[in-house]
CSV table of C-alpha atoms in Angstrom, one decimal:
chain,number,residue,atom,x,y,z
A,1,UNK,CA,15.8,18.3,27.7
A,2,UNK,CA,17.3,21.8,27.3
A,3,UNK,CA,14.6,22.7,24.5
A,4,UNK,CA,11.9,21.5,26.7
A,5,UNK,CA,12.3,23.3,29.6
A,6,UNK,CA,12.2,26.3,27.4
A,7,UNK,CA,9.2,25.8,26.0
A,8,UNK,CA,7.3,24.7,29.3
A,9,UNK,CA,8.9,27.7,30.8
A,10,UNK,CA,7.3,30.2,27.8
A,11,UNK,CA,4.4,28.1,28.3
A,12,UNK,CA,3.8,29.2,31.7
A,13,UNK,CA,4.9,32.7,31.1
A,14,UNK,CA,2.1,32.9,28.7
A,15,UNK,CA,-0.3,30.7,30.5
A,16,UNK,CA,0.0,33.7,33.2
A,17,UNK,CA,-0.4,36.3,31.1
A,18,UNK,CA,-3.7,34.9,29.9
A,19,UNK,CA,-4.7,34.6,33.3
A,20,UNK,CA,-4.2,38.2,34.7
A,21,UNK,CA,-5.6,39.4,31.4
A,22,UNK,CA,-9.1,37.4,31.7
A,23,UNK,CA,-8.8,38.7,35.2
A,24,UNK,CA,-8.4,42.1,34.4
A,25,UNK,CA,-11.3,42.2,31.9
A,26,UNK,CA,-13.8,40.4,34.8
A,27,UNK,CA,-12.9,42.7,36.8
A,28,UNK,CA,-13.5,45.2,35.1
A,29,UNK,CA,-16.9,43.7,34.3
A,30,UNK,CA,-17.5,43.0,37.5
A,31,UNK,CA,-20.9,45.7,38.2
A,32,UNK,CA,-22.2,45.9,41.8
A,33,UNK,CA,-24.9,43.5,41.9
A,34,UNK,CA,-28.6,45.6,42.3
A,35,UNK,CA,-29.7,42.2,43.5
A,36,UNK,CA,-29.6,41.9,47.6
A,37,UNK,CA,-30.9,38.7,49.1
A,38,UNK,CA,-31.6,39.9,52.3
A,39,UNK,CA,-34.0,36.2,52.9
A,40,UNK,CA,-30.6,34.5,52.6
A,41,UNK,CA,-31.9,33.2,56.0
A,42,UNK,CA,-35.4,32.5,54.8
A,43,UNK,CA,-36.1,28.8,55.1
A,44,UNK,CA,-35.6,27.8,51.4
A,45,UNK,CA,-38.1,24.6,52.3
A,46,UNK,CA,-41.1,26.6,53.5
A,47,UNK,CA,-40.5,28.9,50.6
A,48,UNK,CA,-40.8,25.7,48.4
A,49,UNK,CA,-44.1,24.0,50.3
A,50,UNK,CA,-45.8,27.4,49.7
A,51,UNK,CA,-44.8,27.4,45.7
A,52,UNK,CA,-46.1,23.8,45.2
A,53,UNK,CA,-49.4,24.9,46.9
A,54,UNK,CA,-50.1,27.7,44.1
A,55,UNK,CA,-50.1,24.5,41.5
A,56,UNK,CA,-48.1,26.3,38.8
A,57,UNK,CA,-46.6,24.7,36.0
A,58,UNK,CA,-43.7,26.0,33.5
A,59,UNK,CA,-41.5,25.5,30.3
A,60,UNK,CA,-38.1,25.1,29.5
A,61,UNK,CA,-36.3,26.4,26.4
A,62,UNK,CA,-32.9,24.9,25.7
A,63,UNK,CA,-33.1,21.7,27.4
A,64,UNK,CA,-31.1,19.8,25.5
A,65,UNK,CA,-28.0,22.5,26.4
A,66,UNK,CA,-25.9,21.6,29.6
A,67,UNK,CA,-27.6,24.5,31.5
A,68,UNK,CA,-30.7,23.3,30.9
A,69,UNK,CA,-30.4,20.0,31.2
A,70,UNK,CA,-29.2,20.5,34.7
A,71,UNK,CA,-32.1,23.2,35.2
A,72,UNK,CA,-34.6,20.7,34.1
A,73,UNK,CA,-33.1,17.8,36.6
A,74,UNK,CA,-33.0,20.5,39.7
A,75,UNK,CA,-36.6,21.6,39.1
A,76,UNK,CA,-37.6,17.8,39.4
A,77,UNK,CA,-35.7,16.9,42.1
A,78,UNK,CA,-37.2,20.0,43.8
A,79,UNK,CA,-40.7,19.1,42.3
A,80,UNK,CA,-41.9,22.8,42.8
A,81,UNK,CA,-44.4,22.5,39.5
A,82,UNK,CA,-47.5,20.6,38.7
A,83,UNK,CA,-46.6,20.7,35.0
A,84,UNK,CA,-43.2,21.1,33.2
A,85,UNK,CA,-42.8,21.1,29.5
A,86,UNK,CA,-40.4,21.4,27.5
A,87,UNK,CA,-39.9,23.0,24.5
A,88,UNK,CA,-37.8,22.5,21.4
A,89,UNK,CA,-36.7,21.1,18.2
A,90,UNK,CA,-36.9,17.6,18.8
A,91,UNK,CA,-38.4,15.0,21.3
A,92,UNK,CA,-36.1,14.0,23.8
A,93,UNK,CA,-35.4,10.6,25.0
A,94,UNK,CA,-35.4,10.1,29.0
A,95,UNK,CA,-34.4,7.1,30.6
A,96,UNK,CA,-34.9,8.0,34.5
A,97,UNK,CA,-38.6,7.8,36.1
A,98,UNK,CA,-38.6,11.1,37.2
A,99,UNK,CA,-39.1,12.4,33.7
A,100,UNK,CA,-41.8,10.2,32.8
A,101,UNK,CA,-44.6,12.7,33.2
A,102,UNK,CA,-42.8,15.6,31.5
A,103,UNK,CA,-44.6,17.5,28.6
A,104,UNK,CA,-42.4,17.9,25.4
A,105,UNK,CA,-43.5,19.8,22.6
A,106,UNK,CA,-41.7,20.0,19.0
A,107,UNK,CA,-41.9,23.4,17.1
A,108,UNK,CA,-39.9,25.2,14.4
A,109,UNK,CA,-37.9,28.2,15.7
A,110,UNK,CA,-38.6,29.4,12.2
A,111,UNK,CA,-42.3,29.3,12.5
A,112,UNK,CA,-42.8,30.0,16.0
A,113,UNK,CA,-46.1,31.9,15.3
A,114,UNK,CA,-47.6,28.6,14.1
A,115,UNK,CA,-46.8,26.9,17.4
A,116,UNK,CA,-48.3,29.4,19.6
A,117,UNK,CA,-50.3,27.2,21.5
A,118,UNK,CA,-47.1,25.4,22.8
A,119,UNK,CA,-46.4,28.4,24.7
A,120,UNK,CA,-50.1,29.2,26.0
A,121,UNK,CA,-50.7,28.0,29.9
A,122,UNK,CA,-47.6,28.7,31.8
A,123,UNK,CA,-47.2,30.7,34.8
A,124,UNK,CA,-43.3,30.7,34.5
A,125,UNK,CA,-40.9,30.3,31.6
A,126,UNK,CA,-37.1,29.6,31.5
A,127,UNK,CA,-34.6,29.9,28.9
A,128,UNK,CA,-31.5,28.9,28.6
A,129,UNK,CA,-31.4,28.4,24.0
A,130,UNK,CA,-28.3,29.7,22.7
A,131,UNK,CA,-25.9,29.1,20.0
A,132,UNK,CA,-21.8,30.6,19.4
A,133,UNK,CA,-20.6,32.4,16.4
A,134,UNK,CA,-18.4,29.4,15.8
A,135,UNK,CA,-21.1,27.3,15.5
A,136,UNK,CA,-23.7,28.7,13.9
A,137,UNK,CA,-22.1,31.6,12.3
A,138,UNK,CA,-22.9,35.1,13.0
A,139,UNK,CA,-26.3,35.7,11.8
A,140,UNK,CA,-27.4,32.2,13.0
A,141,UNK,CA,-26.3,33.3,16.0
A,142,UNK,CA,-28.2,36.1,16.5
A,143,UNK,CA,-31.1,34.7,14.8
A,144,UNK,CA,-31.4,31.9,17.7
A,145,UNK,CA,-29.9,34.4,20.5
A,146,UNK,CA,-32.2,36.8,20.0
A,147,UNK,CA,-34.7,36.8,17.6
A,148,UNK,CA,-35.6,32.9,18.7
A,149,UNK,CA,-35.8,33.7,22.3
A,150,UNK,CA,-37.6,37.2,22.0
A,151,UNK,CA,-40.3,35.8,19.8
A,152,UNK,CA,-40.6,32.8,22.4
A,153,UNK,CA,-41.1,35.3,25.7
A,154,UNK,CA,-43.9,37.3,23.2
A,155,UNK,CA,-45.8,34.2,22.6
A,156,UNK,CA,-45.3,32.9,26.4
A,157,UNK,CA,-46.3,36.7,27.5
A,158,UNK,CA,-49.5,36.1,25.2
A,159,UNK,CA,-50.5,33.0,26.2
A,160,UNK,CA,-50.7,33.9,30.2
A,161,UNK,CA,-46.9,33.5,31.5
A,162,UNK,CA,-46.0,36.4,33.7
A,163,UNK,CA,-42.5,35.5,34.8
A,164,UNK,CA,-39.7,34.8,32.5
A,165,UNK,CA,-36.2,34.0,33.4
A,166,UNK,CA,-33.0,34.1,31.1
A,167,UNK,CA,-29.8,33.1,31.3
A,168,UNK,CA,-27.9,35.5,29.8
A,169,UNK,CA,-23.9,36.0,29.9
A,170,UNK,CA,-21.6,38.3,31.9
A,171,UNK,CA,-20.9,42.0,30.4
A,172,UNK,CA,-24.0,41.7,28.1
A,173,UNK,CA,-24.2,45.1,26.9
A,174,UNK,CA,-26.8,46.2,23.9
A,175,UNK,CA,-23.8,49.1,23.6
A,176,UNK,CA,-20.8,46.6,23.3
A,177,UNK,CA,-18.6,46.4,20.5
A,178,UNK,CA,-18.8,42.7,20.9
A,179,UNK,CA,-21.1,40.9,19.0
A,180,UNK,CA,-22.0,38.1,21.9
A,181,UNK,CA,-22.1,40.7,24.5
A,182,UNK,CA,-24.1,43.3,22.2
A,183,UNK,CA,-26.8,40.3,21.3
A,184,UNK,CA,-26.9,39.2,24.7
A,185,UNK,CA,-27.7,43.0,25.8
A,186,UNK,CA,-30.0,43.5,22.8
A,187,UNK,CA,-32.3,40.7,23.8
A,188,UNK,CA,-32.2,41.5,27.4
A,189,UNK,CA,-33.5,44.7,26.6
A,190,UNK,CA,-36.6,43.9,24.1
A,191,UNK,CA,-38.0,41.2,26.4
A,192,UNK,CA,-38.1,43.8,29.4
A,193,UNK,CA,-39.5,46.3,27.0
A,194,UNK,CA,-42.5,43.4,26.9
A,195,UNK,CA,-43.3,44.3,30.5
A,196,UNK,CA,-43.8,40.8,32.2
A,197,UNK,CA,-44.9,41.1,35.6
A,198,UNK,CA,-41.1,39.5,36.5
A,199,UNK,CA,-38.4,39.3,34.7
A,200,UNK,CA,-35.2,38.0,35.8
A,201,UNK,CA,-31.8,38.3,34.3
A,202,UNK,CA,-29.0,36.1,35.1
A,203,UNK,CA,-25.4,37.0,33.8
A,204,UNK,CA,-22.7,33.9,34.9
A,205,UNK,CA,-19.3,34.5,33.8
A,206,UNK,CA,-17.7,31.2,32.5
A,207,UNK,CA,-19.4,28.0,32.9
A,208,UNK,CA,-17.4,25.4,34.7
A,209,UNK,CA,-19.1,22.5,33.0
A,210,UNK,CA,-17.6,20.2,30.8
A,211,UNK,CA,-19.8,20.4,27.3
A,212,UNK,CA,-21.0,17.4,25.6
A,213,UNK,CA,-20.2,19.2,22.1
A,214,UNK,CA,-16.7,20.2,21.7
A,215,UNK,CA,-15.8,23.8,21.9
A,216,UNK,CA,-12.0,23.9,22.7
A,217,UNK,CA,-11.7,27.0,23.7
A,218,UNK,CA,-14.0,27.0,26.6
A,219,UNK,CA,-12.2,23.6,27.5
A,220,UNK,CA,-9.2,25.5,27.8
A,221,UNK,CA,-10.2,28.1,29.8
A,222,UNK,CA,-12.5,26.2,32.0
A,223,UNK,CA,-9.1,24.0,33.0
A,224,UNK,CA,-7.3,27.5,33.4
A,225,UNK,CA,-9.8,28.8,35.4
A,226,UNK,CA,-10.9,25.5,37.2
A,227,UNK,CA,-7.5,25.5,38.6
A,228,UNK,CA,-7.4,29.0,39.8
A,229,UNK,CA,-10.6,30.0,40.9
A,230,UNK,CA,-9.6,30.1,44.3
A,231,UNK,CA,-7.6,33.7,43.7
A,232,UNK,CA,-10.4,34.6,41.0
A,233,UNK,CA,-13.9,33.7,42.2
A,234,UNK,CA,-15.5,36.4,40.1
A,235,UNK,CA,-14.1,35.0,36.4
A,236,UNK,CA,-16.3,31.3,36.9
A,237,UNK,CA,-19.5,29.2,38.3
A,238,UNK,CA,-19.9,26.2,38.5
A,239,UNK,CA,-22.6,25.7,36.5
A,240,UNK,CA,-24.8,24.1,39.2
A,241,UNK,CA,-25.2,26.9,40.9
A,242,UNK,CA,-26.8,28.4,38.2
A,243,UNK,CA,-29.0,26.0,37.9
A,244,UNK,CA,-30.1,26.3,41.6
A,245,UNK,CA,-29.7,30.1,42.0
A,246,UNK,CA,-32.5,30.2,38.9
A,247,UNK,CA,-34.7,27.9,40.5
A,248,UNK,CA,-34.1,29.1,43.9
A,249,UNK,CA,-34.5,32.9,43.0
A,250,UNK,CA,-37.7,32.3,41.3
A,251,UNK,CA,-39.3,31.4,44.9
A,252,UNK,CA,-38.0,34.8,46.0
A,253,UNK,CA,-40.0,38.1,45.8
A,254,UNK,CA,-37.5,40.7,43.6
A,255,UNK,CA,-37.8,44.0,44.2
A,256,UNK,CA,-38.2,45.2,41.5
A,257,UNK,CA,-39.9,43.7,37.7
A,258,UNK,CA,-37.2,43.2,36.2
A,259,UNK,CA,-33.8,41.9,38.0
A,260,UNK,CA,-30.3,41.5,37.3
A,261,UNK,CA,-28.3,39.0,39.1
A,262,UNK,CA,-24.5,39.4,37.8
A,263,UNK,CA,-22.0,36.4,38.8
A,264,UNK,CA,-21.5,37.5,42.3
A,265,UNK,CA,-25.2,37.1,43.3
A,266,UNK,CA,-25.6,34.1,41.1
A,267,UNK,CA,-23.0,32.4,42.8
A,268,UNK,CA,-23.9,33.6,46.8
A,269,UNK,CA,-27.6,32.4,46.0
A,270,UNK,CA,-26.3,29.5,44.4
A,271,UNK,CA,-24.2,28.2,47.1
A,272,UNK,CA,-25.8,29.6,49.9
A,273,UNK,CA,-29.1,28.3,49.9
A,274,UNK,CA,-30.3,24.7,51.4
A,275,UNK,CA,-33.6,23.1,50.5
């Protein structure tokens, strides 16, 4: 009994000092948002009837990921698009009725250029593709990180899409020793170097979402987290209010071409808004 009491007790000692690190290092990574939603008050349902009326459509890259999947279920519940298509490496089954009339088209990341048309017609594009080092090693990684997802906003850009929104990941950084946050950066940088009439950047700190695939240590530290978000709001996000901070920031006018919405902003416009 002795012996366990030690260890829980050097288990929580550490337990804390994994906490105020992570804290420390989100703090420190916390930028001042340049993003100010001063139409916080707009009515977030007028802004919707007027959208539908412009009869856009979009696609969805990364749909089969747990941001995207939630993505694709807000912007159907909020049916703010004539047509939405999705696009990726496989068909994907849908049991629900409100999926039915959903475009899905198959391409190989490795051959994008041969599926151009896929990406022709859109007025909006999402993405939310990524991979981890873990998984896919380090130069799969930045092959689907960055070089899948820039040569996807070229060919939307060339087939007629003018806004293009990316998840992206807090403390990207094209200057970071950190090879996440330096690919992350890198990307966010060549697709605004493409010049799409909007472009909108979205950076959430940890996901609070429990993943499908096993990753163990984002398990871990969405339970550390989880449980003390209350004294840390900047460190995580549910990721349901990315999901409706993308789709509702997309019927805002941005001040600028290109936007950057750290966690803070994600969050307020996440949480805030009512449809």
């Amino acid at each position: 009994m002795r012996l366990l009491i030690t260890i829980l007790g050097k288990a929580t000692g550490y337990l804390t000092l994994i906490i105020v690190f992570i804290a420390a290092i989100l703090k420190y990574l916390d930028y001042s948002d340049p993003v100010s939603f001063t139409s916080m008050a707009v009515n977030m349902e007028s802004l919707e009837e007027d959208f539908r009326l412009q009869n856009k459509s979009c696609f969805i890259l990364g749909a089969t990921g747990e941001t995207g999947r939630l993505l694709l279920k807000e912007l159907l519940d909020r049916n703010l698009y004539s047509k939405v298509t999705l696009i990726g490496r496989r068909r994907v089954s849908f049991e629900d009725k409100a999926y039915e009339n959903l475009v899905q088209e198959v391409v190989d990341f490795e051959k994008l250029d041969d599926y151009a048309a896929a990406f022709q017609g859109h007025d909006v594009g999402y993405c939310c593709l990524g991979t981890t080092k873990a998984k896919a090693g380090a130069e799969g990684f930045i092959r689907v990180d960055h070089d899948y997802v820039l040569k996807s906003a070229e060919l939307a850009q060339a087939g007629g899409c003018s806004q293009f929104h990316l998840e992206s990941s807090k403390g990207a950084d094209k200057s970071s020793s950190f090879l996440y946050l330096k690919v992350k950066g890198q990307v966010e940088a060549d697709i605004e170097a493409l010049g799409f009439d909007r472009f909108s950047i979205y950076r959430p700190a940890v996901l609070l979402v429990d993943r499908q695939e096993s990753r163990p240590g984002e398990w871990m530290a969405r339970k550390v987290l989880s449980s003390c978000s209350f004294m840390f709001p900047t460190m995580s996000i549910p990721i349901q209010a990315v999901t409706r901070a993308m789709v509702s920031n997309t019927l805002l006018k941005p001040e600028h071409k290109t936007e950057i919405l750290e966690n803070k902003a994600i969050h307020t416009l996440g949480t805030s808004t009512t449809t």
